[in-house]
CSV table of C-alpha atoms in Angstrom, one decimal:
chain,number,residue,atom,x,y,z
A,208,ILE,CA,7.0,-15.2,4.2
A,209,LEU,CA,8.2,-12.3,2.0
A,210,MET,CA,9.8,-9.1,3.6
A,211,VAL,CA,10.6,-6.4,1.1
A,212,ALA,CA,12.2,-2.5,2.6
A,213,TYR,CA,12.4,-3.0,6.3
A,214,PRO,CA,13.4,-6.4,7.7
A,215,LEU,CA,14.2,-5.0,11.1
A,216,ARG,CA,11.0,-4.6,12.3
A,217,TYR,CA,10.0,-8.4,11.7
A,218,ASP,CA,13.4,-9.3,13.3
A,219,PRO,CA,12.1,-11.4,16.6
A,220,GLY,CA,15.0,-9.6,18.4
A,221,VAL,CA,14.1,-6.3,17.8
A,222,ARG,CA,10.6,-7.1,18.5
A,223,LYS,CA,11.7,-8.0,21.9
A,224,ALA,CA,13.6,-5.1,22.6
A,225,LYS,CA,10.6,-3.0,21.2
A,226,GLU,CA,8.6,-5.0,24.0
A,227,VAL,CA,11.4,-3.7,26.7
A,228,LEU,CA,12.0,-0.7,25.4
A,229,GLU,CA,7.7,-0.1,25.9
A,230,GLY,CA,8.0,-1.6,29.7
A,231,LEU,CA,11.2,0.4,30.5
A,232,LYS,CA,9.5,3.7,29.3
A,233,ARG,CA,6.4,2.7,31.3
A,234,SER,CA,7.9,1.6,34.0
A,235,GLY,CA,10.7,4.1,34.3
A,236,GLU,CA,12.7,2.1,36.6
A,237,LEU,CA,16.4,3.0,34.0
A,238,GLY,CA,14.9,7.3,34.1
A,239,ARG,CA,14.4,9.0,31.3
A,240,ILE,CA,15.8,8.6,27.9
A,241,ILE,CA,18.5,11.2,27.4
A,242,SER,CA,20.3,9.9,23.9
A,243,VAL,CA,20.4,7.6,21.1
A,244,ARG,CA,23.3,6.0,19.3
A,245,GLY,CA,23.5,4.3,16.1
A,246,LEU,CA,25.9,3.0,13.9
A,247,CYS,CA,26.1,0.9,11.0
A,248,VAL,CA,29.5,0.1,9.0
A,249,GLY,CA,30.7,-2.8,6.9
A,250,ASP,CA,30.0,-4.1,3.4
A,251,ASP,CA,29.2,-7.8,4.5
A,252,TRP,CA,25.0,-7.6,4.7
A,253,ARG,CA,25.1,-10.5,2.2
A,254,ALA,CA,26.9,-12.9,4.9
A,255,GLY,CA,28.1,-15.0,2.2
A,256,PHE,CA,24.7,-15.8,0.7
A,257,PHE,CA,25.4,-14.9,-2.6
A,258,GLU,CA,28.4,-17.4,-2.3
A,259,THR,CA,26.0,-20.6,-1.3
A,260,GLU,CA,23.0,-19.4,-3.6
A,261,PRO,CA,22.7,-19.2,-7.3
A,262,LEU,CA,21.1,-16.1,-8.7
A,263,ILE,CA,18.5,-16.1,-11.2
A,264,THR,CA,19.7,-14.1,-14.2
A,265,THR,CA,18.7,-13.2,-17.5
A,266,ASP,CA,20.3,-11.9,-20.2
A,267,GLU,CA,17.5,-9.2,-20.6
A,268,ALA,CA,18.5,-5.8,-20.5
A,269,PRO,CA,17.0,-3.5,-17.4
A,270,PRO,CA,14.6,-1.2,-18.6
A,271,PRO,CA,16.5,2.6,-18.4
A,272,ILE,CA,14.9,4.4,-15.5
A,273,GLU,CA,15.7,7.7,-14.6
A,274,PRO,CA,15.9,8.2,-10.8
A,275,LYS,CA,13.4,10.4,-8.9
A,276,LEU,CA,14.9,13.0,-7.3
A,277,PRO,CA,13.7,15.8,-4.5
A,278,ASP,CA,14.0,19.0,-6.3
A,279,PHE,CA,15.9,20.9,-3.7
A,280,LEU,CA,18.9,18.3,-4.1
A,281,PRO,CA,22.1,19.3,-6.0
A,282,ARG,CA,23.0,17.3,-8.9
A,283,ASP,CA,26.2,16.7,-7.5
A,284,LEU,CA,24.7,14.3,-4.0
A,285,MET,CA,22.5,12.1,-6.5
A,286,TRP,CA,24.9,9.1,-5.7
A,287,PRO,CA,25.3,10.0,-2.0
A,288,TYR,CA,21.3,10.1,-1.9
A,289,LEU,CA,20.7,7.1,-3.9
A,290,PHE,CA,23.4,5.2,-1.5
A,291,PHE,CA,22.1,6.3,1.6
A,292,ASN,CA,18.3,6.0,0.5
A,293,ASN,CA,18.9,2.4,-0.5
A,294,CYS,CA,21.2,1.5,2.5
A,295,TYR,CA,20.4,3.4,5.4
A,296,CYS,CA,16.6,3.2,5.2
A,297,HIS,CA,16.7,0.4,7.5
A,298,ASN,CA,18.6,2.4,10.2
A,299,VAL,CA,16.4,5.6,9.9
A,300,ASN,CA,13.1,2.9,10.0
A,301,LEU,CA,14.6,1.2,12.6
A,302,VAL,CA,14.0,4.6,14.4
A,303,ARG,CA,10.8,5.2,13.5
A,304,TYR,CA,9.8,1.8,14.4
A,305,LEU,CA,10.8,2.0,18.0
A,306,PHE,CA,10.6,5.6,18.6
A,307,GLY,CA,7.5,6.6,16.2
A,308,ASP,CA,6.8,9.6,14.4
A,309,PRO,CA,7.1,12.4,13.6
A,310,LEU,CA,11.2,13.0,13.8
A,311,GLU,CA,13.2,16.1,12.6
A,312,VAL,CA,16.1,16.2,11.1
A,313,ALA,CA,18.6,18.4,12.9
A,314,TYR,CA,21.9,17.9,11.1
A,315,PHE,CA,23.0,15.9,8.0
A,316,GLU,CA,26.3,15.2,6.4
A,317,VAL,CA,28.1,13.0,3.9
A,318,THR,CA,31.8,13.0,3.9
A,319,GLU,CA,34.1,10.2,2.0
A,320,GLY,CA,31.3,7.7,2.3
A,321,VAL,CA,30.6,8.1,5.8
A,322,TYR,CA,26.7,9.7,6.8
A,323,ARG,CA,25.8,11.6,9.7
A,324,LEU,CA,22.2,12.4,10.4
A,325,ILE,CA,20.9,13.8,14.1
A,326,LEU,CA,17.3,13.3,14.7
A,327,HIS,CA,15.2,14.8,17.3
A,328,THR,CA,12.0,12.8,18.8
A,329,LYS,CA,8.7,14.6,19.8
A,330,ASP,CA,10.1,14.7,23.1
A,331,LYS,CA,13.3,16.2,22.3
A,332,VAL,CA,15.8,13.3,22.3
A,333,SER,CA,18.7,13.5,20.3
A,334,MET,CA,19.6,10.4,18.1
A,335,ASP,CA,23.0,10.4,16.6
A,336,LEU,CA,23.4,7.9,13.5
A,337,GLU,CA,26.9,6.8,12.2
A,338,LEU,CA,26.3,5.2,9.0
A,339,GLY,CA,29.5,4.4,6.7
A,340,HIS,CA,30.7,2.1,4.0
A,341,LYS,CA,34.1,1.6,3.5
A,342,ARG,CA,33.8,-1.8,2.0
A,343,PRO,CA,35.1,-3.8,5.2
A,344,ASP,CA,34.6,-7.5,4.9
A,345,TRP,CA,32.6,-7.4,8.4
A,346,TRP,CA,29.4,-5.8,9.5
A,347,ASP,CA,28.9,-3.8,12.8
A,348,GLU,CA,25.4,-2.3,13.3
A,349,SER,CA,23.8,-1.6,16.5
A,350,LEU,CA,21.7,0.7,17.7
A,351,THR,CA,22.1,2.2,21.8
A,352,ILE,CA,19.3,3.4,23.9
A,353,VAL,CA,20.5,5.6,26.8
A,354,PHE,CA,18.9,5.9,30.0
A,355,GLU,CA,19.4,8.0,33.2
A,356,LYS,CA,20.7,4.6,34.8
A,357,GLY,CA,21.4,2.1,31.8
A,358,TRP,CA,20.9,1.5,28.1
A,359,LEU,CA,19.4,-0.6,26.3
A,360,GLU,CA,21.9,-2.1,23.1
A,361,ILE,CA,20.3,-3.6,19.9
A,362,ARG,CA,23.1,-5.5,17.7
A,363,THR,CA,21.7,-6.6,14.3
A,364,PRO,CA,22.8,-9.1,12.1
A,365,PRO,CA,23.7,-8.9,8.0
A,366,ARG,CA,20.3,-8.6,6.5
A,367,LEU,CA,20.9,-11.7,4.6
A,368,LEU,CA,22.5,-13.9,7.4
A,369,ARG,CA,20.2,-17.0,8.0
A,370,ASN,CA,18.7,-18.1,11.3
A,371,ALA,CA,19.8,-14.9,13.3
A,372,SER,CA,18.5,-12.3,14.9
A,373,ALA,CA,19.1,-8.7,16.7
A,374,VAL,CA,21.0,-9.5,19.7
A,375,ILE,CA,19.6,-7.2,22.4
A,376,ARG,CA,21.6,-6.5,26.1
A,377,LEU,CA,20.4,-4.2,28.8
A,378,TYR,CA,22.5,-2.7,31.2
A,379,ARG,CA,21.5,-1.5,34.7
A,380,ALA,CA,24.3,1.7,35.9
A,381,ASP,CA,22.1,1.6,39.3
A,382,ARG,CA,23.4,-1.9,40.6
């Protein structure tokens, strides 16, 4: 199986989390969703993969490709935009997979390599995503869906870590 672009929606743990989330929304046992918090910081998305597997390389020069940017984007934001688009699109796609479309962008900023994105669902649930890249040698990525009486946490592993899937934890505050 070859998965390109959005691997999180194919992760067995994420699929189980979606099943649990849908069940909680249907039953209402934890109340309504009041917020969603997402975090992705770290640099070790490769999980040592390139140290253990030889890369296929060639002496052929890559073709010159000019990045395609939106017309509204100031030129000085090109590299932060490209980085966000190539790295953190996975986090945005994860919330789209779990909550559907459309999502409304309420706020966005980038400061010293940390991206802050606030999205609203069609039901006006606020999603706060903090995404940063500071070159540490670890990986920390999670999405926490907060209900009135508990939360569902999804912790995803580094993208290239073999035989590992997301871990989910359900906390019930009413017990």
